[in-house]
XYZ file of C-alpha atoms in Angstrom:
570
model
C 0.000 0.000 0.000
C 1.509 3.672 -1.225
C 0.259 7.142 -0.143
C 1.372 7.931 -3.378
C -0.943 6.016 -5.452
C -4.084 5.337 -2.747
C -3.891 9.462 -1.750
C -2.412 11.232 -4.335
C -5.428 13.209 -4.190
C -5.335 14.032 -0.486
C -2.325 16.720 0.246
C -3.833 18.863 2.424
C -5.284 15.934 4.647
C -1.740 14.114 4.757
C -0.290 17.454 5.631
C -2.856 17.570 8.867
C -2.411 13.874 9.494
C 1.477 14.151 9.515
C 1.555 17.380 12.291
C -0.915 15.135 14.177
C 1.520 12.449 14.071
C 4.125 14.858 15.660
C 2.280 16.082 18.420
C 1.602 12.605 19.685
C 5.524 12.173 19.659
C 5.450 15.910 21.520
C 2.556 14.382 23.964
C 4.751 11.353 25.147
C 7.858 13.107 25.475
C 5.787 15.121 27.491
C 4.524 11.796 29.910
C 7.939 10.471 30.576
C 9.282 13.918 31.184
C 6.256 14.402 33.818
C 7.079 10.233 34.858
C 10.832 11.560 35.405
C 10.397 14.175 37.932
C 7.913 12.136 39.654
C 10.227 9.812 39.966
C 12.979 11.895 41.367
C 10.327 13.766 43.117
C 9.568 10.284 44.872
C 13.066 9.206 45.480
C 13.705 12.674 47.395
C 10.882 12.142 49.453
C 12.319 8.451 50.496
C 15.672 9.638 51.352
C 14.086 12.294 53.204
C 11.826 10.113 55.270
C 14.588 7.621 55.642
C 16.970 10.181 57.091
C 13.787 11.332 59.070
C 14.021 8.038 61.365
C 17.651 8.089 61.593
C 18.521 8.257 65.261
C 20.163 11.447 66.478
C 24.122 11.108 67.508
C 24.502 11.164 70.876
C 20.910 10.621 71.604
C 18.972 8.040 73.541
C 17.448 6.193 69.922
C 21.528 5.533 69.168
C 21.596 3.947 72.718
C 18.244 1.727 71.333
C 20.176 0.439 68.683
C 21.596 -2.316 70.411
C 18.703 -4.247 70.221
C 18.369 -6.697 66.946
C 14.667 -5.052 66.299
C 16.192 -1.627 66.061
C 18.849 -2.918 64.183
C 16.422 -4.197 61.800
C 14.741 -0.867 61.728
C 18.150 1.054 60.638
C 19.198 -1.886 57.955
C 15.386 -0.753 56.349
C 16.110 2.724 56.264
C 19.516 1.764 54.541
C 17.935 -0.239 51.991
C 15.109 2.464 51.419
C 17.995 4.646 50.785
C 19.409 2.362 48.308
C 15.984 1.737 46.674
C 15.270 6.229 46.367
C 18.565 5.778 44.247
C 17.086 3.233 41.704
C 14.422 5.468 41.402
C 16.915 8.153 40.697
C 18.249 6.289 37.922
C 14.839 5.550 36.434
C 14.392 9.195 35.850
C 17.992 10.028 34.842
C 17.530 7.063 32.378
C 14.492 8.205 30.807
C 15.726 11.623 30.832
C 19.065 10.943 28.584
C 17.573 7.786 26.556
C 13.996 9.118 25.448
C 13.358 12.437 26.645
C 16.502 14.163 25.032
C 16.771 11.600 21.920
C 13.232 11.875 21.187
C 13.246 15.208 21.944
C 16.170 16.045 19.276
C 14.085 13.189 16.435
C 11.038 15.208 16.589
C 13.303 18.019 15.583
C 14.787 15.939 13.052
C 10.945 14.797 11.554
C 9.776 18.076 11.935
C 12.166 20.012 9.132
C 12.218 16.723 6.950
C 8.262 17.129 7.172
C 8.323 20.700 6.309
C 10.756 19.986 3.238
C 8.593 17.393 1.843
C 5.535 19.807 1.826
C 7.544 22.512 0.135
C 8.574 20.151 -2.734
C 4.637 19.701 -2.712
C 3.617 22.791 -2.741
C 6.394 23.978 -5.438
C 4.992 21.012 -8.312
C 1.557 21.745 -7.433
C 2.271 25.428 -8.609
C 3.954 24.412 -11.235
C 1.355 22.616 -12.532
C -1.403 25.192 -11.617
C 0.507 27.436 -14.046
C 0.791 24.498 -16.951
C -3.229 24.721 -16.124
C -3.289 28.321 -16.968
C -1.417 28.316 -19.873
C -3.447 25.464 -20.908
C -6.712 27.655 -20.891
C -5.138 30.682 -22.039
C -3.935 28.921 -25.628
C -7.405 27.331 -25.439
C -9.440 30.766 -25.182
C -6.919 32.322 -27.805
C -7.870 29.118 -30.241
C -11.404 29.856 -29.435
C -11.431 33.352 -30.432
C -9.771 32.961 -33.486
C -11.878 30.429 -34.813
C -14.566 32.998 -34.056
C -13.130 36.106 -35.524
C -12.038 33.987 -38.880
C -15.629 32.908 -38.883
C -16.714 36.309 -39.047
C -14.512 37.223 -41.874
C -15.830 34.368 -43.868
C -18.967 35.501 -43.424
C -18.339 39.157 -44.100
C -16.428 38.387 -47.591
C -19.494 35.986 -48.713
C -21.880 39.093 -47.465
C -19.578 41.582 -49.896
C -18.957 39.006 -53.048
C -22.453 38.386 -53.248
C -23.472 42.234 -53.550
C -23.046 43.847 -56.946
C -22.846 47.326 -55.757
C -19.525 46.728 -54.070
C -16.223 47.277 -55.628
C -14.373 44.732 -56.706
C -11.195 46.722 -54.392
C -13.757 46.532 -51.597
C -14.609 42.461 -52.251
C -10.701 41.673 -52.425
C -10.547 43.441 -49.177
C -12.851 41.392 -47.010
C -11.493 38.276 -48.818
C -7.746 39.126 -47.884
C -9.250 39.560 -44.311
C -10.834 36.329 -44.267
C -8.135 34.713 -45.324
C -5.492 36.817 -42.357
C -7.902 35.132 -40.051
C -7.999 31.388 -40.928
C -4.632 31.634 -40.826
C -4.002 33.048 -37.290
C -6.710 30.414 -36.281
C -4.729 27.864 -37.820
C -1.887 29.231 -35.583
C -3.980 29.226 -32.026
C -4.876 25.773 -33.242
C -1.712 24.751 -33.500
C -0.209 26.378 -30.242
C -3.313 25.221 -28.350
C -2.124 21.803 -29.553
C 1.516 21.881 -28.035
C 0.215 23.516 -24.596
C -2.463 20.307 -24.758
C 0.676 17.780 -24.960
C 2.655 20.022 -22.851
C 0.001 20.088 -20.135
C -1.015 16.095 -20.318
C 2.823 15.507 -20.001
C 3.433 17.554 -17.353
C -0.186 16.320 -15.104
C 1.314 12.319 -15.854
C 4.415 13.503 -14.255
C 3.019 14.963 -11.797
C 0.172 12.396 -10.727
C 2.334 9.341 -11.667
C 5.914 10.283 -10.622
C 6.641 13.433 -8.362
C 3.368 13.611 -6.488
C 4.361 9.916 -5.800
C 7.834 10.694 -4.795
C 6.693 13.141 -2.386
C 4.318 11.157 -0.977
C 6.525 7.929 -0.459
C 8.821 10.325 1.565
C 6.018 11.142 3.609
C 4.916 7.558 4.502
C 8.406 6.585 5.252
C 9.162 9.658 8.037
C 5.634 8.305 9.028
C 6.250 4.865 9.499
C 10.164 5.727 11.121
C 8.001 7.788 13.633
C 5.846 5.100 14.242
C 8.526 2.937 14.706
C 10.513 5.182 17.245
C 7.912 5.646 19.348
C 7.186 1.786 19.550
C 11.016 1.411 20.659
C 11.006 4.298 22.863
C 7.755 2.511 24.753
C 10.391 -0.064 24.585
C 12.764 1.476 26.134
C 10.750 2.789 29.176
C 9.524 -0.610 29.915
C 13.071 -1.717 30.329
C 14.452 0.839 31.683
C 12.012 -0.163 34.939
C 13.270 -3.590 34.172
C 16.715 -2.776 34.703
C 16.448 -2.030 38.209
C 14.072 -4.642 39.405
C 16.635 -6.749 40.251
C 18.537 -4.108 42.638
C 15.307 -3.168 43.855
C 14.442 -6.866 44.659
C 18.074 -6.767 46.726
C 17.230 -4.185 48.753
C 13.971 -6.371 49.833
C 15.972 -9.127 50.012
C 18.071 -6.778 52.519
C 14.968 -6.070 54.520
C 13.554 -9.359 54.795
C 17.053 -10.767 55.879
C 17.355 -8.156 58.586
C 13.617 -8.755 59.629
C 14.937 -12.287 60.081
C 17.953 -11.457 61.955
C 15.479 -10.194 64.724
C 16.262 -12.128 68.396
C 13.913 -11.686 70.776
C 15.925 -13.552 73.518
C 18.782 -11.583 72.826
C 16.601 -8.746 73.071
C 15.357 -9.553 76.194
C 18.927 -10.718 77.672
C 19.638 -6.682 76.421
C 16.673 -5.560 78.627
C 17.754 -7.476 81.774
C 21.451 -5.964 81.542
C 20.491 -2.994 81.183
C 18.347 -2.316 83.726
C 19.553 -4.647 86.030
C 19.652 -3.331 89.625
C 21.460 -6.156 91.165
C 19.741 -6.384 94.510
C 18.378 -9.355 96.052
C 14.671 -9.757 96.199
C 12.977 -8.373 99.561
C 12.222 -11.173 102.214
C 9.017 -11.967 103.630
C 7.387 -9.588 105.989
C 6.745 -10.793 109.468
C 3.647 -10.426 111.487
C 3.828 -7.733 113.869
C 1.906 -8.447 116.930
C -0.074 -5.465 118.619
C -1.760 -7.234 121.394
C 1.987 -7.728 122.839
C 3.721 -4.853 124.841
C 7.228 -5.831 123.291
C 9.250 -4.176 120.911
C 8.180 -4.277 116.795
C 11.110 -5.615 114.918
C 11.383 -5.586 111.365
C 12.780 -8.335 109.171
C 15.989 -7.282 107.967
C 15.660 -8.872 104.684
C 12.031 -6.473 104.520
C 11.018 -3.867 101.632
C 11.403 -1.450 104.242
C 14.983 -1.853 104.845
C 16.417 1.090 105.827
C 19.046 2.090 103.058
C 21.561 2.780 105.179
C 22.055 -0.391 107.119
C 19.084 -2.455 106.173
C 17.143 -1.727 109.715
C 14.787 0.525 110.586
C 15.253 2.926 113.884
C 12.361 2.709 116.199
C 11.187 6.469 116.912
C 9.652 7.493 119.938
C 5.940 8.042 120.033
C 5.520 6.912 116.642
C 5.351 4.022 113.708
C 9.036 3.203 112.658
C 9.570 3.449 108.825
C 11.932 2.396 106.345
C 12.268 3.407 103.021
C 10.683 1.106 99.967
C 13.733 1.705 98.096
C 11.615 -0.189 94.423
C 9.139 2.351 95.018
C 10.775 5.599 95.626
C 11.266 8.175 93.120
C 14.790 8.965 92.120
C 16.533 11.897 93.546
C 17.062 14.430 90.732
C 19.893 15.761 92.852
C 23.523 15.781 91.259
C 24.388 12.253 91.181
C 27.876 11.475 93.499
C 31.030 10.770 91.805
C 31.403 7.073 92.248
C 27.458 6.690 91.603
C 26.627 5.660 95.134
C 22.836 6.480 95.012
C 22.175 4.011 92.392
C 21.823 0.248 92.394
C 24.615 -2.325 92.429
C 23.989 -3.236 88.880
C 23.829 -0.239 87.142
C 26.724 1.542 89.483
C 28.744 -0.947 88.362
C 28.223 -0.545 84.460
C 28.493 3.202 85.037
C 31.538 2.897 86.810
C 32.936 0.646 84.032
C 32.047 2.523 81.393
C 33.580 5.976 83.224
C 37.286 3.463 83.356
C 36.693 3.117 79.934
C 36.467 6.437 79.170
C 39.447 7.362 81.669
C 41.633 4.706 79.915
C 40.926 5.851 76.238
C 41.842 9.256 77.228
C 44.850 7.906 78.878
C 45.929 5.762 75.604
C 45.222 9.307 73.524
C 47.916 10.671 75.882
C 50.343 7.931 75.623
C 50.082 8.103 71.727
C 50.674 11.959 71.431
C 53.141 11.291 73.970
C 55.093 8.316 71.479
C 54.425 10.728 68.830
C 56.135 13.685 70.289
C 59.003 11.164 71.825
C 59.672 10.112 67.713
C 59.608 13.393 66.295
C 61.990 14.998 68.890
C 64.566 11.681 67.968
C 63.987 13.184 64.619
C 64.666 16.731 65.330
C 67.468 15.854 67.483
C 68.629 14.175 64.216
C 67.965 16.453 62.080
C 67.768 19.568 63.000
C 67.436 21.606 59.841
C 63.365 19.516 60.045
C 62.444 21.406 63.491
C 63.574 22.457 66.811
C 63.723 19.939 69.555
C 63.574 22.245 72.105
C 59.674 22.976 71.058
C 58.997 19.800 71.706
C 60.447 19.491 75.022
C 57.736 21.865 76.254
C 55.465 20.238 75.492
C 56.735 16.706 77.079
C 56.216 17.367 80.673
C 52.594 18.586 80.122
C 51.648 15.527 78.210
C 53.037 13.384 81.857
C 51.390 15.094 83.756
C 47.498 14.830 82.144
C 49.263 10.646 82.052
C 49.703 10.544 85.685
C 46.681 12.465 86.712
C 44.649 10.112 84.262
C 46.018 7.196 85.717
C 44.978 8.200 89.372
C 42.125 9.229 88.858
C 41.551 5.626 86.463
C 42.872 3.564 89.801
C 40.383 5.551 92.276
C 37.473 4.631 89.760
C 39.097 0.763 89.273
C 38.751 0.833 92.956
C 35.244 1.732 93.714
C 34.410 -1.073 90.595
C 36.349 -3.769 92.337
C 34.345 -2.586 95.665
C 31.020 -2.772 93.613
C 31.812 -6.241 92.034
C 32.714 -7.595 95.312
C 29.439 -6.587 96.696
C 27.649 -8.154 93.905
C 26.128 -11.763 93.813
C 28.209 -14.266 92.398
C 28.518 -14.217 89.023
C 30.288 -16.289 86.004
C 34.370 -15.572 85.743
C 33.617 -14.148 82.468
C 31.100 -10.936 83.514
C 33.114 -10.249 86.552
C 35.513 -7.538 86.406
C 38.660 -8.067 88.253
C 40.295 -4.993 90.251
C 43.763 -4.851 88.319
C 46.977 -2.240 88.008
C 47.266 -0.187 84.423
C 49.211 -2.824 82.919
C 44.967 -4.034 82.439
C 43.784 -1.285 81.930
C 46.246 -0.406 78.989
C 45.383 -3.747 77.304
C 41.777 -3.261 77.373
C 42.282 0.076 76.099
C 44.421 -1.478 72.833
C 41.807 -4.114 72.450
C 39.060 -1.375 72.234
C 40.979 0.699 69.911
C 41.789 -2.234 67.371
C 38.081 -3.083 67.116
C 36.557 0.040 66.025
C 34.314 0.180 62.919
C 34.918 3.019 60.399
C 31.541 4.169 58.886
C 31.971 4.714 54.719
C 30.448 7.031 52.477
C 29.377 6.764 49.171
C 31.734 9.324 48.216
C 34.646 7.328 49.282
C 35.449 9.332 52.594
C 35.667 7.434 56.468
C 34.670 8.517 59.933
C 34.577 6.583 63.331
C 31.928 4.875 64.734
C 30.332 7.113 67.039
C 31.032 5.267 70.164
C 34.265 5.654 69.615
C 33.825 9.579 69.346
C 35.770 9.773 72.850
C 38.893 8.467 70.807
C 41.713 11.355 69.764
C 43.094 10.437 66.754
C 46.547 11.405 66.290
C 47.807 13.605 63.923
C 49.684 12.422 61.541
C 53.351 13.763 60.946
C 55.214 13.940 57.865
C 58.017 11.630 59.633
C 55.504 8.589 59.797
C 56.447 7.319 56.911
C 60.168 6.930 58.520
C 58.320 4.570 61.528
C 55.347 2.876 59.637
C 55.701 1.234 56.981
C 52.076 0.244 55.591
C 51.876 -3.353 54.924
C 49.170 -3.907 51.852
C 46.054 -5.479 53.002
C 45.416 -9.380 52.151
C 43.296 -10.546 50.046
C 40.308 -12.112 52.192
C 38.026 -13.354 49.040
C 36.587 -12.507 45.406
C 34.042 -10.659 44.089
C 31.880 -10.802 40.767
C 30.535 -7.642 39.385
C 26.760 -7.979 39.075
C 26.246 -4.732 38.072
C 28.522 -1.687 36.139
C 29.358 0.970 38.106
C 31.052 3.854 37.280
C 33.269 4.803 40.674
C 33.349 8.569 40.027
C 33.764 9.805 43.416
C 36.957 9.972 45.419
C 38.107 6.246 46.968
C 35.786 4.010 45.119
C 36.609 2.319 41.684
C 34.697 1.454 38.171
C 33.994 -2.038 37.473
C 32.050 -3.663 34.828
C 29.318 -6.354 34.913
C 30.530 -9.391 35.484
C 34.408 -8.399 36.089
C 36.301 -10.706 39.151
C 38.111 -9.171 41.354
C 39.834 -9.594 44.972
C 37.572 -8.629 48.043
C 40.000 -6.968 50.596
C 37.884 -5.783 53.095
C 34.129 -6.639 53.551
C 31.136 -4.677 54.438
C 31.181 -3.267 58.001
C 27.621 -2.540 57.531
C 27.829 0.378 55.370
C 27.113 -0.922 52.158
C 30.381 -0.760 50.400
C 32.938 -3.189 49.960
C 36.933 -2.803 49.084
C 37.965 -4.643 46.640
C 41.925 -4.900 44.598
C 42.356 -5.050 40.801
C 46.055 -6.036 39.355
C 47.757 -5.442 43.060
C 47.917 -1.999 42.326
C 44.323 -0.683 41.898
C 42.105 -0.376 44.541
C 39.137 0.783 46.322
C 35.709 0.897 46.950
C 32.109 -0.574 45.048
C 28.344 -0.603 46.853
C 28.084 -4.191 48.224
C 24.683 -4.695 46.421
C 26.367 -4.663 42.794
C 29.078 -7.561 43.921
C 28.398 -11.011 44.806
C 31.087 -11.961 47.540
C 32.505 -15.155 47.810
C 34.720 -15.310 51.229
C 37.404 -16.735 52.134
C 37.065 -18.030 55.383
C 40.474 -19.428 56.256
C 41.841 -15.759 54.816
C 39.232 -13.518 56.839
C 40.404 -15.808 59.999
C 43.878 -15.245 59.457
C 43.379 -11.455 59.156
C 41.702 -11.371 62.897
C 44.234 -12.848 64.204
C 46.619 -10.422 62.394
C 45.091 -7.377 63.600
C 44.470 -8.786 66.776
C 48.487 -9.483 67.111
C 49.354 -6.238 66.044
C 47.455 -4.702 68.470
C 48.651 -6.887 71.590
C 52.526 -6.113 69.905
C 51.225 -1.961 70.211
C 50.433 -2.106 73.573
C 53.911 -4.081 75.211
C 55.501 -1.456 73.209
C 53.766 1.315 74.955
C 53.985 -0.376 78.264
C-alpha cells in the first residue's frame, strides 16, 4: 500500500495527518518527562523520610540500637535509601535515553516534514501554471476560430453584392483569409500547450506527487517505529532495576529475620539490672503484745543505710521502699553511690573506659612527640627539639593524673563487684593495676568500625567519638611502613558501576576481582584489581565469595598487632 498512489489526491489531509503524528511524539515526550520528575520527586521524598528516622548522635534512639529489632529498623532505612537511588536512575535514564533523543528526532521529523511539503507545494504550482497556460492557448484558439468565422462571413456578405467594388470584395477576402490563418496558428499552439500540459499532469500524478508522498509515509512509518522502541525502552528501563530493587527487599527481609527476641530480652535485663536481692518476707507484727516491733531485715522497708529501721519514739518506725521511691534528681555522686549495684557498676565501668581511652590518647601523642623529637634531634634543619620538650612534661602530667584518677574509679568497681552476687568468671571484672587497663584500652581501639560514604570518605563509629586520633606527621612514613592489606576473598561484578567519586573504583558487569575488606555494615565493599588498583564498590552490585580461612587469618593479624602496640607502649 503507497500514499502515493491510494492518496495522491489528499495533500492537504496528509499534511494535517502528519503534524498530528508529531504532536503525539510531543505528547509522550511530554509523559515520561512528567514520569521523570515524579520519579525523582519520589526518590527525594524516600531519602528524606529515611533520614527522618535516623537516630540522632549522641541521643537516647543511638543507645536503642543495640537491640536486633532496632537494628532491623536502621538496615530498612539503609535499603530504602538504596531503593530512592534506583528510582533516581529511572528518571535520569528516561531523561538521557527518550526524553533528550526523542526530543532532538522530533526536531529531526519536523524540518524533513516541512521539506517534503515545500517540494509539494512547489509542483503543485507548477502545474497550476501548466493549467493556466493550458486555458489561455485554449481561449486564444477559441477566439480565433470565431473572428475567422466572421470574416468568412463578411467576404461571402460583400462578393455576393453587386454594388460593391471589386477593391472593396478583395478586401474582405484578404481579411478572411489573415484570419484562418491566425486560427490555424492558435490551433496549433493550443495543440503543443495540450501535450505540454497532459505531459506535465502524468508527471506529476504518476511520478513526483508519488515521490513526495513515499517520503512522507516513510518519516511516518520511522516515527511510528521510534515511538514503539522508545515505549520499549521505558519498559526496560524499569526492568533494569528490578533486580537491585528486589536486593534491597531481600536486605529487609534478611534483617527482619535477623530479629532475636531472647537476645533482646537478655539486652533488657542488663540494662536495667539493679542487682539487689529480692525483699524477704514480711513478718507479722503483733499489737496485742507490749514488746518491741522488729522488722525483718531482709524487709522492703529496709532502711538504706544499714538495712534496719530505727524505732522512733511516740511513733510508727519506717523504712524506706527503696523499688518504690522516686529517684533523687539531685547531682548524682562521683562514684554513683545512690544508684543500684547493677547499674553503678556498668556506670563505673564505662567511666574506666572512658578514663583509659583518654589515657591511651595521651600515651600516643606522647610516642608521637618522643619520635619526632629523635627526629629533630637528628635532624635539626626539620624542626627544633627544644619545642617539643615543652610540650613533654605537660603531656606526663594529664598521664599521671589520668592514671589516678583511672585507679580511684578501678577501685570503687572492684568494691562494687565484690558486693555483687556471684557471678560467672567471664562478667566479673577483676580490680587490676594499668598494665589491664592499657590492654583493654588497645583491644578497644583495634576493634573500632569506620563508617563509609558513598563518596569514598571514612569517619569513626560514634562510640568511639571519645577516641583522639593522632595527627599524623610527615616523619611517619620513617616509623610505619604500611603493609598492603590481604586478600580475604573474590568478588563478581553484578552490576557496572562507574566509581566517580573519590576512593571508590569502576567495574564492569561481570568483572572478578579480589575482596580486601568486607562490608562493616555500610554498604560498600573494598575490593583490589592487578595489586595496584584499589578501592571501593556498593556491596549490592558484587556477589562476595569469602574466604574463610583468609578472613580468619586477618583477625588474628590485627588482633596481634594490636597486643605487639600495647607491650611497646607499656
Amino acid at each position: 500500500m503507497s500514499w502515493g498512489s491510494e492518496l495522491w489526491d489528499q495533500f492537504d489531509n496528509l499534511e494535517k495527518h502528519t503534524q498530528w503524528g508529531i504532536e503525539v511524539l510531543e505528547k509522550y515526550i511530554k509523559f515520561v518527562k512528567e514520569r521523570a520528575e515524579i520519579e525523582i520527586s519520589y526518590a527525594k521524598q524516600l531519602r528524606n523520610l529515611s533520614k527522618k528516622y535516623q537516630p540522632k548522635k549522641n541521643s537516647k534512639e543511638e543507645e536503642e540500637n543495640k537491640y536486633s529489632s532496632c537494628k532491623a529498623f536502621q538496615s530498612t532505612l539503609h535499603e530504602m535509601n538504596d531503593y530512592a537511588g534506583q528510582h533516581e536512575v529511572i528518571s535520569e535514564n528516561m531523561s538521557s535515553q527518550i526524553t533528550a533523543e526523542l526530543s532532538r528526532y522530533v526536531q529531526e521529523v519536523k524540518q524533513e516534514r516541512k521539506s517534503h511539503f515545500h517540494d509539494g507545494r512547489k509542483i503543485q504550482q507548477h502545474i497550476e501554471t501548466c493549467w493556466k497556460q493550458l486555458e489561455a492557448s485554449k481561449r486564444r484558439f477559441e477566439r480565433d476560430c470565431k473572428e475567422a468565422d466572421r470574416a468568412q462571413q463578411y467576404f461571402e456578405r460583400m462578393d455576393a453584392d453587386l454594388n460593391v467594388t471589386k477593391a472593396d470584395v478583395e478586401k474582405a477576402r484578404q481579411q478572411a483569409q489573415l484570419r484562418h490563418q491566425m486560427a490555424e496558428d492558435s490551433k496549433g499552439d493550443y495543440s503543443v500547450s495540450l501535450q505540454k500540459f497532459n505531459h506535465e499532469q502524468h508527471e506529476h500524478y504518476y511520478t513526483q506527487i508519488p515521490n513526495i508522498f513515499q517520503k512522507l509515509q516513510e518519516m511516518e512509518e520511522k516515527r511510528i517505529v521510534r515511538i514503539g522502541e522508545s515505549i520499549k525502552t521505558y519498559a526496560e528501563i524499569d526492568r533494569q532495576v528490578i533486580p537491585i530493587i528486589g536486593k534491597c527487599l531481600d536486605g529487609i527481609t534478611k534483617a527482619a529475620e535477623g530479629i532475636d527476641q531472647q537476645q533482646d530480652s537478655r539486652l533488657v535485663i542488663e540494662a536495667f539490672k539493679s542487682g539487689f536481692e529480692p525483699p524477704g518476707d514480711v513478718e507479722f507484727e503483733d499489737y496485742t503484745q507490749p514488746m518491741k516491733r522488729t522488722i525483718s531485715d531482709t524487709s522492703l522497708t529496709t532502711s538504706k543505710s544499714d538495712g534496719k529501721s530505727e524505732a522512733k519514739p511516740g511513733g510508727k518506725s519506717r523504712g524506706k521502699l527503696w523499688p518504690f521511691i522516686k529517684k533523687n534528681k539531685g547531682t548524682s555522686p562521683e562514684d554513683f553511690s545512690n544508684l543500684p549495684p547493677e547499674q553503678r557498676r556498668k556506670k563505673l565501668q564505662q567511666k574506666v573506659d572512658e578514663l583509659n581511652k583518654d589515657l591511651q590518647k595521651e600515651l600516643d601523642q606522647r610516642d608521637a612527640l618522643t619520635k619526632m623529637k629523635d627526629v629533630y634531634s637528628k635532624n635539626p634543619q626539620m624542626g627544633d627539639a627544644a619545642s617539643v620538650d615543652q610540650k613533654l612534661p605537660e603531656i606526663e602530667q594529664n598521664i599521671e593524673k589520668l592514671r589516678l584518677e583511672a585507679q580511684k574509679f578501678e577501685g570503687w568497681l572492684a568494691e562494687v563487684e565484690g558486693r555483687l552476687p556471684t557471678r560467672n568468671d567471664n562478667s566479673r571484672r577483676q580490680s587490676e593495676v594499668y598494665e589491664a587497663q592499657n590492654n583493654s584500652t588497645v583491644n578497644n581501639n583495634c576493634a573500632q568500625d569506620r563508617e563509609s560514604s558513598p563518596d569514598g570518605s571514612y569517619t569513626e563509629d560514634q562510640s568511639q567519638e571519645t577516641e583522639v586520633k593522632v595527627t599524623p606527621t610527615e616523619f611517619d612514613d620513617e616509623f610505619d611502613d604500611e603493609e598492603p592489606l590481604p586478600t580475604i576473598g573474590t568478588c563478581k561484578a553484578l552490576y557496572p558501576f562507574e566509581g566517580q567519586n573519590e576512593g571508590t573504583i569502576a567495574v564492569e558487569e561481570g568483572e572478578v576481582l579480589s575482596v580486601i575488606e568486607e562490608d562493616k555494615g555500610d554498604g560498600w565493599t573494598r575490593i583490589r584489581r592487578n595489586e595496584d588498583e584499589e578501592g571501593y564498590v556498593p556491596t549490592s552490585y558484587v556477589e562476595v565469595y569469602l574466604d574463610r580461612n583468609a578472613k580468619v587469618h586477618q583477625k588474628e593479624t590485627s588482633f596481634l598487632a594490636c597486643l605487639f602496640s600495647s607491650w611497646d607502649r607499656g
